[in-house]
mmCIF file of C-alpha atoms and ligand atoms in Angstrom:
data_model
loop_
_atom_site.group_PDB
_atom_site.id
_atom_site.type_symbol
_atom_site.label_atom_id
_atom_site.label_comp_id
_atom_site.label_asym_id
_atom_site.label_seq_id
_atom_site.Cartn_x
_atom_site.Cartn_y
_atom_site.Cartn_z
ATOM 1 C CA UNK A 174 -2.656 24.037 -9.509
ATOM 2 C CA UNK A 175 -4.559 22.837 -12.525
ATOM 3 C CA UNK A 176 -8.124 23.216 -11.113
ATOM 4 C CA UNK A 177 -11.331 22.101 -13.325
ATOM 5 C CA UNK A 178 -14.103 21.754 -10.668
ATOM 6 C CA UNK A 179 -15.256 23.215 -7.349
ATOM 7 C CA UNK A 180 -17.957 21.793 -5.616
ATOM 8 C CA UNK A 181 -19.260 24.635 -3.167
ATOM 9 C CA UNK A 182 -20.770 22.798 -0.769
ATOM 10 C CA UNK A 183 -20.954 19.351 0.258
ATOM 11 C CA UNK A 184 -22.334 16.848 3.007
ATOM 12 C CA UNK A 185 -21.313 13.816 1.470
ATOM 13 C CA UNK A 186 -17.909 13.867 0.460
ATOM 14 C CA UNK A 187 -16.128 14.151 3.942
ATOM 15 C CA UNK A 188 -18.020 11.885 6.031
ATOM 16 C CA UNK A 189 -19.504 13.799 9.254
ATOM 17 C CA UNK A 190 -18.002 17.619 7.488
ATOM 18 C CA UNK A 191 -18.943 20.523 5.446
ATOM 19 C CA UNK A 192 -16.962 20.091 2.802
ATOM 20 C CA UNK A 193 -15.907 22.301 -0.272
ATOM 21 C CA UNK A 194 -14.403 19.868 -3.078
ATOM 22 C CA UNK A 195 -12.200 20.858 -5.191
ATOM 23 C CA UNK A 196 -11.565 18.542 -8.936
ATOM 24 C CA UNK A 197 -7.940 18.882 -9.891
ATOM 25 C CA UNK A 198 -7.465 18.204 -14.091
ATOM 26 C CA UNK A 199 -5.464 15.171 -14.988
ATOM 27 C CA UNK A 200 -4.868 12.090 -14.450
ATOM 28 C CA UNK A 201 -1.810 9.160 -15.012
ATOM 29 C CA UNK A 202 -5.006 6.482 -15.452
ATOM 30 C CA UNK A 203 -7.946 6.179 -17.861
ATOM 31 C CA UNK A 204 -10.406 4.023 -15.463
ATOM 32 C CA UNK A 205 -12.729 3.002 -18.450
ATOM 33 C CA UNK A 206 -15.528 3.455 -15.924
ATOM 34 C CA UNK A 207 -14.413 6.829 -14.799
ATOM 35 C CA UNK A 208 -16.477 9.092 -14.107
ATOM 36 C CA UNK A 209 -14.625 12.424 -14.495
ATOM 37 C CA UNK A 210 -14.087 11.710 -18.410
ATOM 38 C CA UNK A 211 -14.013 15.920 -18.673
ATOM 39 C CA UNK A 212 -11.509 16.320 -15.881
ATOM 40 C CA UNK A 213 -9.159 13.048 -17.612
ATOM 41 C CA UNK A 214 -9.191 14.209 -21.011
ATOM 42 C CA UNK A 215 -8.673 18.388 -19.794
ATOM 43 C CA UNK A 216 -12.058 19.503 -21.478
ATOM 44 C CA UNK A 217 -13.200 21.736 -18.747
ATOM 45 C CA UNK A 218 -11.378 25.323 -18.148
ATOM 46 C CA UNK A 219 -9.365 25.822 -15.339
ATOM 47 C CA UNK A 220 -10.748 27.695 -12.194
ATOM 48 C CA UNK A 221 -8.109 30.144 -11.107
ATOM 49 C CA UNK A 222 -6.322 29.032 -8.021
ATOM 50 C CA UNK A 223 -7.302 33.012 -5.977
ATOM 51 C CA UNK A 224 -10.922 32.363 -7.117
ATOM 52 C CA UNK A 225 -10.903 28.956 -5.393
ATOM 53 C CA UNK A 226 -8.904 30.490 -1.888
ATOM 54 C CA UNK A 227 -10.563 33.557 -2.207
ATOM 55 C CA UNK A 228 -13.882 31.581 -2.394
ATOM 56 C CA UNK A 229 -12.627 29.229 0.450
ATOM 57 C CA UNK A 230 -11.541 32.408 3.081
ATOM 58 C CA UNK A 231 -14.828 33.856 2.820
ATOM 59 C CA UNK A 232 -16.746 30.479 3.747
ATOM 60 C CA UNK A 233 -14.680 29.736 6.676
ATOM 61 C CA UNK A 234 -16.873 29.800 9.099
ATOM 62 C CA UNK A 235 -19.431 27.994 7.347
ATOM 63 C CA UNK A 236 -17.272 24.791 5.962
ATOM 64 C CA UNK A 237 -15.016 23.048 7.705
ATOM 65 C CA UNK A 238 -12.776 21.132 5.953
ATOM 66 C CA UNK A 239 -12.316 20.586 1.806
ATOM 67 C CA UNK A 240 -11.835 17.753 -0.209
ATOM 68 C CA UNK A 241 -9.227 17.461 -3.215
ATOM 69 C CA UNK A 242 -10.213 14.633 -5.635
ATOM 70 C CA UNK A 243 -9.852 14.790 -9.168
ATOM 71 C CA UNK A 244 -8.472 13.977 -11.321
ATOM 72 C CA UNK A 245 -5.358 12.815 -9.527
ATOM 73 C CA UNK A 246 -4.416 15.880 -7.772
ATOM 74 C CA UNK A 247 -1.151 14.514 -6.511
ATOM 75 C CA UNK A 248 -0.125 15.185 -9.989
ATOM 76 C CA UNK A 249 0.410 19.045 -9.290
ATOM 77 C CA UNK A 250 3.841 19.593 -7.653
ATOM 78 C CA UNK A 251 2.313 22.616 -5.914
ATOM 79 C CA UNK A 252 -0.084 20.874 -4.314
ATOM 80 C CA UNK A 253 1.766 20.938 -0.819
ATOM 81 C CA UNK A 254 2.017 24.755 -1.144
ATOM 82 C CA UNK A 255 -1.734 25.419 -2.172
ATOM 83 C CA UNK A 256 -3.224 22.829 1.025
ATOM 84 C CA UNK A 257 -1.065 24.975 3.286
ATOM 85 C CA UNK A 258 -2.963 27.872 2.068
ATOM 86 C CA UNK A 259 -6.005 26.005 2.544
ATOM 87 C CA UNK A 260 -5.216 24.476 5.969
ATOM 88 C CA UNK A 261 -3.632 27.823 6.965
ATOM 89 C CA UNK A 262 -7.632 29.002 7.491
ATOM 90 C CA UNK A 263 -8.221 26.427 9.545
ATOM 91 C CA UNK A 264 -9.645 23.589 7.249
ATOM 92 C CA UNK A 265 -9.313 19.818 7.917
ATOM 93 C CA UNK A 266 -8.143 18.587 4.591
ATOM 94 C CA UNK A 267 -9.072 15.136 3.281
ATOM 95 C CA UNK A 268 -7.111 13.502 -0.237
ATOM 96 C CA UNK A 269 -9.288 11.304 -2.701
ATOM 97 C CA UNK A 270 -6.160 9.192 -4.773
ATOM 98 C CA UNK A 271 -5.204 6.649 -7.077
ATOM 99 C CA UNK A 272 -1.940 5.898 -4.798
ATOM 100 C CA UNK A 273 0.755 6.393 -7.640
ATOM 101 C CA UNK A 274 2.326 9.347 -5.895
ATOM 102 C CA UNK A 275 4.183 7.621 -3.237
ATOM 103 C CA UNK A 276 6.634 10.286 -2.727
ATOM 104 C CA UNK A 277 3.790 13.103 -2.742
ATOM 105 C CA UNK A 278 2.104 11.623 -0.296
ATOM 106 C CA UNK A 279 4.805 10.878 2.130
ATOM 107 C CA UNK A 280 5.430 14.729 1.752
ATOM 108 C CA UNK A 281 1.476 15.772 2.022
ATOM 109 C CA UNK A 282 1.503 13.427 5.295
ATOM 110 C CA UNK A 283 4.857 13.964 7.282
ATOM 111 C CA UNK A 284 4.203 18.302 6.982
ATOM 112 C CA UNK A 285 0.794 17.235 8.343
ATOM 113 C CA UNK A 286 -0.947 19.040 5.323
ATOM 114 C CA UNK A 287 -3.744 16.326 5.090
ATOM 115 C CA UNK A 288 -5.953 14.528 7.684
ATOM 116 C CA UNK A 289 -7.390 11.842 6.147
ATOM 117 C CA UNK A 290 -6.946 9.916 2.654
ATOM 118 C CA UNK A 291 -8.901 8.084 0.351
ATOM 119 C CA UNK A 292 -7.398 5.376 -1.516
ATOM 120 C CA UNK A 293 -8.730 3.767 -4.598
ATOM 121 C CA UNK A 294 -7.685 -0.141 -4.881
ATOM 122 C CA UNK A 295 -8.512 -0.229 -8.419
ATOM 123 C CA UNK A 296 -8.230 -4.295 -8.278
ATOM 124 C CA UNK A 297 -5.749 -7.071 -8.092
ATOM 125 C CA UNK A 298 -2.144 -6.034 -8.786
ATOM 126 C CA UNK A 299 -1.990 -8.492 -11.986
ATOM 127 C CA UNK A 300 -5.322 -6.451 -12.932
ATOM 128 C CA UNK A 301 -4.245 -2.903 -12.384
ATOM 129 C CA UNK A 302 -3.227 -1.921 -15.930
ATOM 130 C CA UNK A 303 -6.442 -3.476 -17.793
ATOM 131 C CA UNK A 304 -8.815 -2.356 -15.176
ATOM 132 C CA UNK A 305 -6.739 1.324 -15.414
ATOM 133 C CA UNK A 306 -5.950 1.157 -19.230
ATOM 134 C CA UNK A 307 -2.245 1.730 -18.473
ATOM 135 C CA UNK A 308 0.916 -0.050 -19.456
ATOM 136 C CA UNK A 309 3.193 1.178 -16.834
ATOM 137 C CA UNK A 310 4.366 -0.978 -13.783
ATOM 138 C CA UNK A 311 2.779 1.240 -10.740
ATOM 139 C CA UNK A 312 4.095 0.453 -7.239
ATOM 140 C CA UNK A 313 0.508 0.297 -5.393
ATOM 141 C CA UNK A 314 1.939 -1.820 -2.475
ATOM 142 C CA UNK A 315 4.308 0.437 -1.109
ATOM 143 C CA UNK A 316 1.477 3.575 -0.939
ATOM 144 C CA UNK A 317 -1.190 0.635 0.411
ATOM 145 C CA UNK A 318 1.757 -0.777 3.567
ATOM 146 C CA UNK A 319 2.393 3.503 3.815
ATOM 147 C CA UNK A 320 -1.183 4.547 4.180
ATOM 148 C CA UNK A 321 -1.946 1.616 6.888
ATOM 149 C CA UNK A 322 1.013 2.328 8.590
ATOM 150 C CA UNK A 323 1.441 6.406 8.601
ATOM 151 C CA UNK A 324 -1.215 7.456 11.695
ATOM 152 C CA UNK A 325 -3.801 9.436 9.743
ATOM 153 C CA UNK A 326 -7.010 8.656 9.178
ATOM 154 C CA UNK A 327 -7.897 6.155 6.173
ATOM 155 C CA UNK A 328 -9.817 4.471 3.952
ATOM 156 C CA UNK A 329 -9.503 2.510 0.816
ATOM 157 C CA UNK A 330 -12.282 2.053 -1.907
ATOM 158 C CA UNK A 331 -13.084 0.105 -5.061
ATOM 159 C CA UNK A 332 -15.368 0.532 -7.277
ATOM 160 C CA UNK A 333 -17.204 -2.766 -9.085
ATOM 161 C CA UNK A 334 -17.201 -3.511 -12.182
ATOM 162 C CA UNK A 335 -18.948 -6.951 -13.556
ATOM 163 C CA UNK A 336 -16.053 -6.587 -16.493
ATOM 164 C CA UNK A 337 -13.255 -6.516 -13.877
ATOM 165 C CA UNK A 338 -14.197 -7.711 -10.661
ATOM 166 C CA UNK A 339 -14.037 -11.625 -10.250
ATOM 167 C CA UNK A 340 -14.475 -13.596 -7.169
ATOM 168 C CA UNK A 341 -10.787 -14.392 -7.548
ATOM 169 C CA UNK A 342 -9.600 -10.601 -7.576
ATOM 170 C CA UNK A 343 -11.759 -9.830 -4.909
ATOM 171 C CA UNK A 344 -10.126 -12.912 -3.090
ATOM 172 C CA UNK A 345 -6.452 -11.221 -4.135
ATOM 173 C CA UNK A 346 -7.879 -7.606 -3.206
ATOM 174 C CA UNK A 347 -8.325 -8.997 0.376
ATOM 175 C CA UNK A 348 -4.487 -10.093 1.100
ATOM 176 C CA UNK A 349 -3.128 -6.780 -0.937
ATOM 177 C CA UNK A 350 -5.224 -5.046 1.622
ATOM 178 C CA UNK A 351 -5.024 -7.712 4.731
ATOM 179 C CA UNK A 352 -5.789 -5.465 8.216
ATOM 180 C CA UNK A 353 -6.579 -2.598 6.509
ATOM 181 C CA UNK A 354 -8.710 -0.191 8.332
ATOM 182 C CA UNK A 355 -11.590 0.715 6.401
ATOM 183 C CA UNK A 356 -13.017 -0.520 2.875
ATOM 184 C CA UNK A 357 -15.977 0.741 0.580
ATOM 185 C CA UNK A 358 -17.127 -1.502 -2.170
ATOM 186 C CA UNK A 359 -18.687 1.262 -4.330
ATOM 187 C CA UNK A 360 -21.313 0.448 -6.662
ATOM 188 C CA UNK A 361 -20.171 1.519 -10.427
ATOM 189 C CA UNK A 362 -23.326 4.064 -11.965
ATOM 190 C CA UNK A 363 -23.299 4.372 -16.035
ATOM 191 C CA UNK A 364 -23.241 7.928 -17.188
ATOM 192 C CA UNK A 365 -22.997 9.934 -20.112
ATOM 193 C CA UNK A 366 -19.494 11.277 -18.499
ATOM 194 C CA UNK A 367 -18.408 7.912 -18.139
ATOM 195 C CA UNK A 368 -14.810 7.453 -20.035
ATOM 196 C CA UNK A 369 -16.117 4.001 -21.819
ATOM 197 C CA UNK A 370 -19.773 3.264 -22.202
ATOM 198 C CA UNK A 371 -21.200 -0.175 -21.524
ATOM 199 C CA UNK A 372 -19.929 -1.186 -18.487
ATOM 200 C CA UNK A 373 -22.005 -2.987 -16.102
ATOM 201 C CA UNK A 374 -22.399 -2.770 -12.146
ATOM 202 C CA UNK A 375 -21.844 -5.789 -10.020
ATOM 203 C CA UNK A 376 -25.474 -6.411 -8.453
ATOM 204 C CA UNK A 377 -26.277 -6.192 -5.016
ATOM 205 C CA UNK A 378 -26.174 -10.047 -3.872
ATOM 206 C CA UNK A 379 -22.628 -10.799 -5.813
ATOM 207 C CA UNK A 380 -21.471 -6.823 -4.112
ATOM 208 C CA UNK A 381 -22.363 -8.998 -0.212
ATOM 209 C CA UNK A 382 -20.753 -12.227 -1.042
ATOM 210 C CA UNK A 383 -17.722 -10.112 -2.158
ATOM 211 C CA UNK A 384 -18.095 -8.337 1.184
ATOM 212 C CA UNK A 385 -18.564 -11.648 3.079
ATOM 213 C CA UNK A 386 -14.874 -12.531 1.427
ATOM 214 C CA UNK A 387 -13.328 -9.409 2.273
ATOM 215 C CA UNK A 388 -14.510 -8.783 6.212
ATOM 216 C CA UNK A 389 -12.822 -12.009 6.832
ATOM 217 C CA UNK A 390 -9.015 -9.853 6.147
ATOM 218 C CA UNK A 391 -10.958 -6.433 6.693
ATOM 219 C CA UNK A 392 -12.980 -6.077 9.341
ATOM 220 C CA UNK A 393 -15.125 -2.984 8.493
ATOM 221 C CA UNK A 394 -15.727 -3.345 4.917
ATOM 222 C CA UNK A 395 -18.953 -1.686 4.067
ATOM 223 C CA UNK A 396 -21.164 -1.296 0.218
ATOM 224 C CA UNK A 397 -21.909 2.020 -0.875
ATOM 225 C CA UNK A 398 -24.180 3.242 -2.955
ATOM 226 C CA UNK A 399 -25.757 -0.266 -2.854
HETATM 227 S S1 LIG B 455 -11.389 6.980 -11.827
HETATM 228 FE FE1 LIG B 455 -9.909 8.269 -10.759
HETATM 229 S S2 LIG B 455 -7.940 7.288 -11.190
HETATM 230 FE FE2 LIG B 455 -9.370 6.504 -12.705
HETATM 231 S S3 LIG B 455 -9.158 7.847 -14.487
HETATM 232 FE FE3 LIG B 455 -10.821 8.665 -13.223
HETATM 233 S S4 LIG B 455 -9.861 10.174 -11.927
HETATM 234 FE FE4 LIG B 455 -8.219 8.890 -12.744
#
């Protein structure tokens, strides 16, 4: 496992857990408004893997579950074997991802290795690659029917941005995701580790009308950080 970051404790990352989260280095996107530039690019050294467990089986009884965000973590192909590690202490496991590891996922889920996954819904499909910086065709659709459909516990996210987030996407963000369980419009916060600089948040009032447009296809879609 390629691990850059590890978050000892946390209260906000698994909602209603202690959480440990662990940053994973890497990732198949470059989200200009991302805010793990260090993690992206591979700046930061890598935490040995027996630091992080070791760290992990002598908070047990203190934490209860750990998040893996990144980074896209489902980039590691040992990832299955280090969460059964982790879930072998008796952590609840929760999965921040970008959705472009289909297979990885289906793996993670049907070995019950994860208990509930974070989604980001970057934007419309015919906006993935500019609002991702990519050029390759990624099959979003499959992992979004998969995640709605598999039994764990879910939620998808998207972050605003006032360069990529139209009235129309949001419109086309609300069929891709029709039924869905659970969405968090996340407002966007300029940073010095930010991968681009001079991107702009959506404001509050244009974040509720995009809300308004969503609950009608999602039900409980919610701002955060608003
Ligand atoms: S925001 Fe997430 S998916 Fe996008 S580059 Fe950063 S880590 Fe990767």
């Amino acid at each position: 496992m390629k691990i850059s970051g590890l978050q000892k404790v946390s209260l906000v990352d698994f909602d209603g857990h202690i959480s440990a989260t662990i940053f994973t280095r890497g990732c198949n996107f470059a989200c200009p408004y991302c805010h793990n530039s260090r993690l992206v690019k591979g700046i930061d050294d890598i935490i040995p893997e027996n630091e992080v467990l070791e760290y992990l089986e002598k908070r047990k009884n203190v934490l209860d579950s750990v998040v893996i965000s990144g980074g896209e973590p489902t980039l590691n192909p040992d990832l299955p074997a280090f969460i059964k590690e982790i879930k072998d202490m008796g952590y609840k496991i929760k999965l921040d991802t970008n959705g472009t590891n289909l297979s990885m996922l289906k793996n993670l889920i049907e070995n019950q290795l994860i208990d509930y996954v974070a989604m980001d819904i970057k934007n419309s499909i015919e906006k993935y690659n500019t609002t991702t910086n990519t050029n390759t065709h990624w099959n979003i659709k499959d992992t979004i029917e998969y995640i709605m459909n598999c039994g764990i516990d879910y939620e998808f996210r998207t972050t605003l941005i006032k360069q990529y987030h139209t009235r129309e996407d949001i419109t086309k963000i609300a069929e891709l995701i029709k039924g869905a369980k659970k969405l968090f419009l996340q407002k966007f916060v300029d940073n010095e580790n930010c991968l681009q600089s001079g991107l702009d948040p959506i404001d509050k009032d244009t974040a509720e009308q995009f809300a308004s447009i969503l609950r009608k296809n999602i039900y409980n879609t919610y701002l955060r950080g608003y």
